[in-house]
Amino acid sequence: QVQLQQSGPGLLRPSQTLSLTCVISGDSVSSTTAAWNWIRQSPSRGFEWLGRTYYRSEWSVDYAESVKSRIVINADASKNQFSLQLLSVTPEDTAVYFCARGWDLNSWGQGTLVTVSA
Amino acid sequence: DIVMTQSPESLAVSLGERATISCKSSQSVLFNNKESLAWYQQKPGQPPKLLFYWASARASGVPVRFSGSGSGTDFTLTISSLQADDVALYYCQQYYSLPLTFGPGTKVEI
């Protein structure tokens, strides 16, 4: 059974960088059949897919156009985890952030409420 | 982007009665003869839980009173006999193309 454990700060000031990590157990971030996503949920915007990383013969990333200019998703195979960085946050980035596995999102992290406020 | 819509926004169903939720995609999500459509259940303070993938394939541990169906751009989640534990928000999601997109959700109450 795949489990995802998220960590990272929950309160940020505007212009700071959001950094979250998702540690994987029961699977490998380097799996050639999986993909590793970051998704956020807010009352105003619902669910918003932010991006993903996956390994085939090399690492690849895909990002949502809405955040493409300020998002970085990385994988660390030595720690079996992947991470999200979102630069220059604003109050509009306030949301619950989730990591999730797959295309059908069959495993989810517990969620992290990130609040951006001065 | 593929736009997902759901109806109704909310529904109240008596215990033991049937609940039916509709999901429509703005374009076909058919890929290799499979519909790239998933359903999730979300309870307050929890992450979503996968119920169905490929529109009708039941995820592990999902009770048989839940069923998923549909094709083309029209999909349905049915709870045949509502239990108290089924009170939740339900979402559909397409994984045919990026960005992955979700419906706005349907709230099921008793």
mmCIF file of C-alpha atoms in Angstrom:
data_model
loop_
_atom_site.group_PDB
_atom_site.id
_atom_site.type_symbol
_atom_site.label_atom_id
_atom_site.label_comp_id
_atom_site.label_asym_id
_atom_site.label_seq_id
_atom_site.Cartn_x
_atom_site.Cartn_y
_atom_site.Cartn_z
ATOM 1 C CA GLN A 1 0.000 0.000 0.000
ATOM 2 C CA VAL A 2 1.426 3.331 -1.073
ATOM 3 C CA GLN A 3 1.562 6.068 1.539
ATOM 4 C CA LEU A 4 2.504 9.700 1.014
ATOM 5 C CA GLN A 5 3.587 11.897 3.921
ATOM 6 C CA GLN A 6 3.739 15.634 3.373
ATOM 7 C CA SER A 7 5.741 18.186 5.302
ATOM 8 C CA GLY A 8 6.368 21.892 5.083
ATOM 9 C CA PRO A 9 5.388 25.232 6.605
ATOM 10 C CA GLY A 10 1.803 26.357 6.719
ATOM 11 C CA LEU A 11 2.185 30.134 6.992
ATOM 12 C CA LEU A 12 3.974 32.334 4.495
ATOM 13 C CA ARG A 13 4.306 36.054 3.859
ATOM 14 C CA PRO A 14 3.660 37.432 0.373
ATOM 15 C CA SER A 15 6.686 37.126 -1.959
ATOM 16 C CA GLN A 16 8.109 34.153 -0.031
ATOM 17 C CA THR A 17 8.675 30.699 -1.488
ATOM 18 C CA LEU A 18 6.339 27.839 -0.680
ATOM 19 C CA SER A 19 8.280 24.590 -0.158
ATOM 20 C CA LEU A 20 6.619 21.245 0.479
ATOM 21 C CA THR A 21 7.996 17.717 0.495
ATOM 22 C CA CYS A 22 6.200 14.422 -0.052
ATOM 23 C CA VAL A 23 7.894 11.252 1.234
ATOM 24 C CA ILE A 24 6.844 8.022 -0.435
ATOM 25 C CA SER A 25 6.519 4.614 1.175
ATOM 26 C CA GLY A 26 5.373 1.472 -0.603
ATOM 27 C CA ASP A 27 6.593 2.628 -4.009
ATOM 28 C CA SER A 28 9.594 4.263 -5.618
ATOM 29 C CA VAL A 29 9.742 7.806 -6.903
ATOM 30 C CA SER A 30 11.885 6.335 -9.687
ATOM 31 C CA SER A 31 9.187 3.878 -10.724
ATOM 32 C CA THR A 32 8.850 3.822 -14.503
ATOM 33 C CA THR A 33 5.078 3.353 -14.278
ATOM 34 C CA ALA A 34 4.137 6.074 -11.789
ATOM 35 C CA ALA A 35 3.759 9.835 -11.828
ATOM 36 C CA TRP A 36 3.957 12.157 -8.842
ATOM 37 C CA ASN A 37 1.676 15.148 -8.681
ATOM 38 C CA TRP A 38 1.043 18.304 -6.713
ATOM 39 C CA ILE A 39 -2.547 19.537 -6.490
ATOM 40 C CA ARG A 40 -4.158 22.275 -4.460
ATOM 41 C CA GLN A 41 -7.710 22.865 -3.286
ATOM 42 C CA SER A 42 -9.329 26.133 -2.302
ATOM 43 C CA PRO A 43 -12.959 27.180 -1.813
ATOM 44 C CA SER A 44 -12.725 29.731 -4.608
ATOM 45 C CA ARG A 45 -10.955 27.608 -7.235
ATOM 46 C CA GLY A 46 -11.730 24.010 -6.305
ATOM 47 C CA PHE A 47 -9.071 21.475 -7.223
ATOM 48 C CA GLU A 48 -6.189 22.797 -9.294
ATOM 49 C CA TRP A 49 -3.512 20.487 -10.659
ATOM 50 C CA LEU A 50 -0.125 22.214 -10.413
ATOM 51 C CA GLY A 51 2.299 19.769 -11.971
ATOM 52 C CA ARG A 52 3.962 16.397 -11.893
ATOM 53 C CA THR A 53 7.254 14.600 -12.234
ATOM 54 C CA TYR A 54 7.949 11.098 -13.460
ATOM 55 C CA TYR A 55 10.841 8.881 -14.465
ATOM 56 C CA ARG A 56 11.077 6.814 -17.581
ATOM 57 C CA SER A 57 14.581 6.674 -18.931
ATOM 58 C CA GLU A 58 15.091 10.198 -17.599
ATOM 59 C CA TRP A 59 13.227 12.622 -15.375
ATOM 60 C CA SER A 60 10.410 14.697 -16.831
ATOM 61 C CA VAL A 61 8.173 17.415 -15.439
ATOM 62 C CA ASP A 62 4.905 18.975 -16.572
ATOM 63 C CA TYR A 63 3.488 22.174 -15.121
ATOM 64 C CA ALA A 64 0.155 23.934 -15.236
ATOM 65 C CA GLU A 65 0.234 27.070 -17.363
ATOM 66 C CA SER A 66 -1.209 29.104 -14.491
ATOM 67 C CA VAL A 67 1.919 28.610 -12.360
ATOM 68 C CA LYS A 68 4.507 27.631 -14.950
ATOM 69 C CA SER A 69 6.659 30.723 -14.469
ATOM 70 C CA ARG A 70 7.153 30.180 -10.727
ATOM 71 C CA ILE A 71 6.910 26.450 -9.960
ATOM 72 C CA VAL A 72 9.592 23.814 -9.552
ATOM 73 C CA ILE A 73 8.918 20.128 -8.878
ATOM 74 C CA ASN A 74 11.895 17.926 -8.069
ATOM 75 C CA ALA A 75 12.438 14.304 -7.174
ATOM 76 C CA ASP A 76 15.086 12.946 -4.823
ATOM 77 C CA ALA A 77 15.542 9.234 -5.414
ATOM 78 C CA SER A 78 17.995 8.853 -2.537
ATOM 79 C CA LYS A 79 15.267 9.940 -0.096
ATOM 80 C CA ASN A 80 12.356 8.518 -2.121
ATOM 81 C CA GLN A 81 10.548 11.834 -2.118
ATOM 82 C CA PHE A 82 9.495 14.674 -4.349
ATOM 83 C CA SER A 83 9.051 18.333 -3.624
ATOM 84 C CA LEU A 84 7.180 21.449 -4.653
ATOM 85 C CA GLN A 85 8.508 24.971 -4.712
ATOM 86 C CA LEU A 86 6.204 27.843 -5.588
ATOM 87 C CA LEU A 87 7.951 31.179 -5.821
ATOM 88 C CA SER A 88 6.681 34.657 -5.023
ATOM 89 C CA VAL A 89 3.471 33.561 -3.347
ATOM 90 C CA THR A 90 0.482 35.860 -2.941
ATOM 91 C CA PRO A 91 -2.719 35.494 -0.902
ATOM 92 C CA GLU A 92 -4.235 33.844 -4.008
ATOM 93 C CA ASP A 93 -1.958 30.854 -3.333
ATOM 94 C CA THR A 94 -3.684 30.168 -0.026
ATOM 95 C CA ALA A 95 -5.012 26.605 -0.310
ATOM 96 C CA VAL A 96 -4.683 23.056 0.906
ATOM 97 C CA TYR A 97 -1.836 21.445 -1.000
ATOM 98 C CA PHE A 98 -1.770 17.725 -1.731
ATOM 99 C CA CYS A 99 0.737 15.369 -3.249
ATOM 100 C CA ALA A 100 -0.746 12.424 -5.149
ATOM 101 C CA ARG A 101 0.354 9.409 -7.154
ATOM 102 C CA GLY A 102 -0.667 8.423 -10.654
ATOM 103 C CA TRP A 103 -2.946 9.727 -13.384
ATOM 104 C CA ASP A 104 -5.988 8.403 -11.617
ATOM 105 C CA LEU A 105 -4.853 9.795 -8.307
ATOM 106 C CA ASN A 106 -4.847 6.562 -6.354
ATOM 107 C CA SER A 107 -2.858 7.689 -3.329
ATOM 108 C CA TRP A 108 -2.841 11.096 -1.672
ATOM 109 C CA GLY A 109 -0.872 12.839 1.010
ATOM 110 C CA GLN A 110 -2.713 14.112 4.039
ATOM 111 C CA GLY A 111 -2.802 17.693 2.790
ATOM 112 C CA THR A 112 -1.099 20.844 4.059
ATOM 113 C CA LEU A 113 -3.007 24.061 4.626
ATOM 114 C CA VAL A 114 -0.814 26.877 3.343
ATOM 115 C CA THR A 115 -1.881 30.387 4.259
ATOM 116 C CA VAL A 116 -0.285 33.419 2.639
ATOM 117 C CA SER A 117 -0.836 36.530 4.680
ATOM 118 C CA ALA A 118 1.042 39.680 5.569
ATOM 119 C CA ASP B 1 -8.242 22.482 -21.025
ATOM 120 C CA ILE B 2 -11.022 19.924 -20.578
ATOM 121 C CA VAL B 3 -13.812 21.409 -18.480
ATOM 122 C CA MET B 4 -15.609 19.062 -16.096
ATOM 123 C CA THR B 5 -19.104 19.844 -14.875
ATOM 124 C CA GLN B 6 -21.211 18.025 -12.303
ATOM 125 C CA SER B 7 -24.855 17.986 -11.360
ATOM 126 C CA PRO B 8 -26.499 18.473 -9.036
ATOM 127 C CA GLU B 9 -24.423 20.710 -6.758
ATOM 128 C CA SER B 10 -25.981 18.940 -3.809
ATOM 129 C CA LEU B 11 -28.581 16.298 -3.125
ATOM 130 C CA ALA B 12 -30.322 14.973 -0.073
ATOM 131 C CA VAL B 13 -31.176 11.288 -0.098
ATOM 132 C CA SER B 14 -32.869 9.150 2.505
ATOM 133 C CA LEU B 15 -30.966 6.277 4.043
ATOM 134 C CA GLY B 16 -31.279 3.216 1.833
ATOM 135 C CA GLU B 17 -32.297 5.234 -1.218
ATOM 136 C CA ARG B 18 -30.403 5.717 -4.467
ATOM 137 C CA ALA B 19 -28.128 8.677 -5.157
ATOM 138 C CA THR B 20 -27.071 9.547 -8.701
ATOM 139 C CA ILE B 21 -24.422 12.085 -9.654
ATOM 140 C CA SER B 22 -23.744 13.234 -13.203
ATOM 141 C CA CYS B 23 -20.420 14.358 -14.625
ATOM 142 C CA LYS B 24 -19.850 15.781 -18.097
ATOM 143 C CA SER B 25 -16.601 16.505 -19.876
ATOM 144 C CA SER B 26 -16.224 19.234 -22.498
ATOM 145 C CA GLN B 27 -14.634 16.723 -24.886
ATOM 146 C CA SER B 28 -14.119 13.003 -25.170
ATOM 147 C CA VAL B 29 -11.733 11.413 -22.651
ATOM 148 C CA LEU B 30 -11.539 8.093 -24.497
ATOM 149 C CA PHE B 31 -7.989 6.721 -24.632
ATOM 150 C CA ASN B 32 -7.131 3.275 -26.008
ATOM 151 C CA ASN B 33 -10.795 2.224 -25.687
ATOM 152 C CA LYS B 34 -10.898 3.287 -22.042
ATOM 153 C CA GLU B 35 -12.558 6.338 -20.547
ATOM 154 C CA SER B 36 -9.934 8.344 -18.629
ATOM 155 C CA LEU B 37 -12.327 9.361 -15.884
ATOM 156 C CA ALA B 38 -12.020 8.933 -12.114
ATOM 157 C CA TRP B 39 -14.390 9.472 -9.198
ATOM 158 C CA TYR B 40 -13.382 10.511 -5.690
ATOM 159 C CA GLN B 41 -15.048 10.796 -2.309
ATOM 160 C CA GLN B 42 -13.856 13.482 0.078
ATOM 161 C CA LYS B 43 -14.849 13.912 3.705
ATOM 162 C CA PRO B 44 -14.068 17.043 5.761
ATOM 163 C CA GLY B 45 -10.426 17.393 6.685
ATOM 164 C CA GLN B 46 -9.382 14.405 4.571
ATOM 165 C CA PRO B 47 -7.777 13.978 1.169
ATOM 166 C CA PRO B 48 -9.918 12.592 -1.629
ATOM 167 C CA LYS B 49 -10.300 8.835 -1.820
ATOM 168 C CA LEU B 50 -10.304 7.169 -5.229
ATOM 169 C CA LEU B 51 -13.560 5.321 -5.891
ATOM 170 C CA PHE B 52 -13.372 4.505 -9.616
ATOM 171 C CA TYR B 53 -10.855 4.748 -12.430
ATOM 172 C CA TRP B 54 -11.399 4.131 -16.134
ATOM 173 C CA ALA B 55 -14.939 5.361 -15.344
ATOM 174 C CA SER B 56 -16.183 2.034 -13.983
ATOM 175 C CA ALA B 57 -13.247 0.121 -12.447
ATOM 176 C CA ARG B 58 -13.833 0.003 -8.694
ATOM 177 C CA ALA B 59 -10.830 0.867 -6.542
ATOM 178 C CA SER B 60 -9.748 -1.484 -3.808
ATOM 179 C CA GLY B 61 -12.042 -1.548 -0.801
ATOM 180 C CA VAL B 62 -14.881 0.434 -2.365
ATOM 181 C CA PRO B 63 -18.275 -1.031 -1.384
ATOM 182 C CA VAL B 64 -20.327 -2.616 -4.142
ATOM 183 C CA ARG B 65 -23.198 -0.200 -3.521
ATOM 184 C CA PHE B 66 -21.071 2.297 -5.448
ATOM 185 C CA SER B 67 -20.976 2.015 -9.233
ATOM 186 C CA GLY B 68 -19.487 4.093 -12.015
ATOM 187 C CA SER B 69 -20.679 4.188 -15.596
ATOM 188 C CA GLY B 70 -20.736 6.244 -18.732
ATOM 189 C CA SER B 71 -18.927 6.917 -21.961
ATOM 190 C CA GLY B 72 -18.165 9.685 -24.399
ATOM 191 C CA THR B 73 -18.651 12.842 -22.409
ATOM 192 C CA ASP B 74 -21.342 11.704 -19.950
ATOM 193 C CA PHE B 75 -20.568 9.787 -16.778
ATOM 194 C CA THR B 76 -22.502 8.743 -13.687
ATOM 195 C CA LEU B 77 -21.695 7.773 -10.130
ATOM 196 C CA THR B 78 -24.460 5.840 -8.405
ATOM 197 C CA ILE B 79 -24.852 4.888 -4.773
ATOM 198 C CA SER B 80 -27.517 2.189 -4.817
ATOM 199 C CA SER B 81 -28.460 2.291 -1.139
ATOM 200 C CA LEU B 82 -27.175 5.329 0.729
ATOM 201 C CA GLN B 83 -25.508 4.729 4.078
ATOM 202 C CA ALA B 84 -24.704 7.329 6.722
ATOM 203 C CA ASP B 85 -20.996 6.880 5.996
ATOM 204 C CA ASP B 86 -21.544 8.014 2.391
ATOM 205 C CA VAL B 87 -22.213 11.635 3.393
ATOM 206 C CA ALA B 88 -19.391 13.434 1.610
ATOM 207 C CA LEU B 89 -18.387 15.473 -1.400
ATOM 208 C CA TYR B 90 -17.928 13.584 -4.662
ATOM 209 C CA TYR B 91 -15.709 14.712 -7.531
ATOM 210 C CA CYS B 92 -15.026 13.513 -11.033
ATOM 211 C CA GLN B 93 -11.652 14.070 -12.707
ATOM 212 C CA GLN B 94 -10.306 13.487 -16.190
ATOM 213 C CA TYR B 95 -6.808 12.204 -16.835
ATOM 214 C CA TYR B 96 -7.012 12.090 -20.616
ATOM 215 C CA SER B 97 -4.908 15.217 -21.034
ATOM 216 C CA LEU B 98 -2.967 17.815 -19.085
ATOM 217 C CA PRO B 99 -3.841 19.739 -17.108
ATOM 218 C CA LEU B 100 -5.689 17.177 -15.034
ATOM 219 C CA THR B 101 -9.062 18.774 -14.297
ATOM 220 C CA PHE B 102 -11.772 18.160 -11.746
ATOM 221 C CA GLY B 103 -15.467 18.761 -11.517
ATOM 222 C CA PRO B 104 -16.732 21.283 -8.922
ATOM 223 C CA GLY B 105 -18.101 18.548 -6.689
ATOM 224 C CA THR B 106 -21.471 17.251 -5.537
ATOM 225 C CA LYS B 107 -22.422 17.280 -1.867
ATOM 226 C CA VAL B 108 -24.407 14.243 -0.750
ATOM 227 C CA GLU B 109 -26.429 14.613 2.422
ATOM 228 C CA ILE B 110 -29.069 12.646 4.228
#
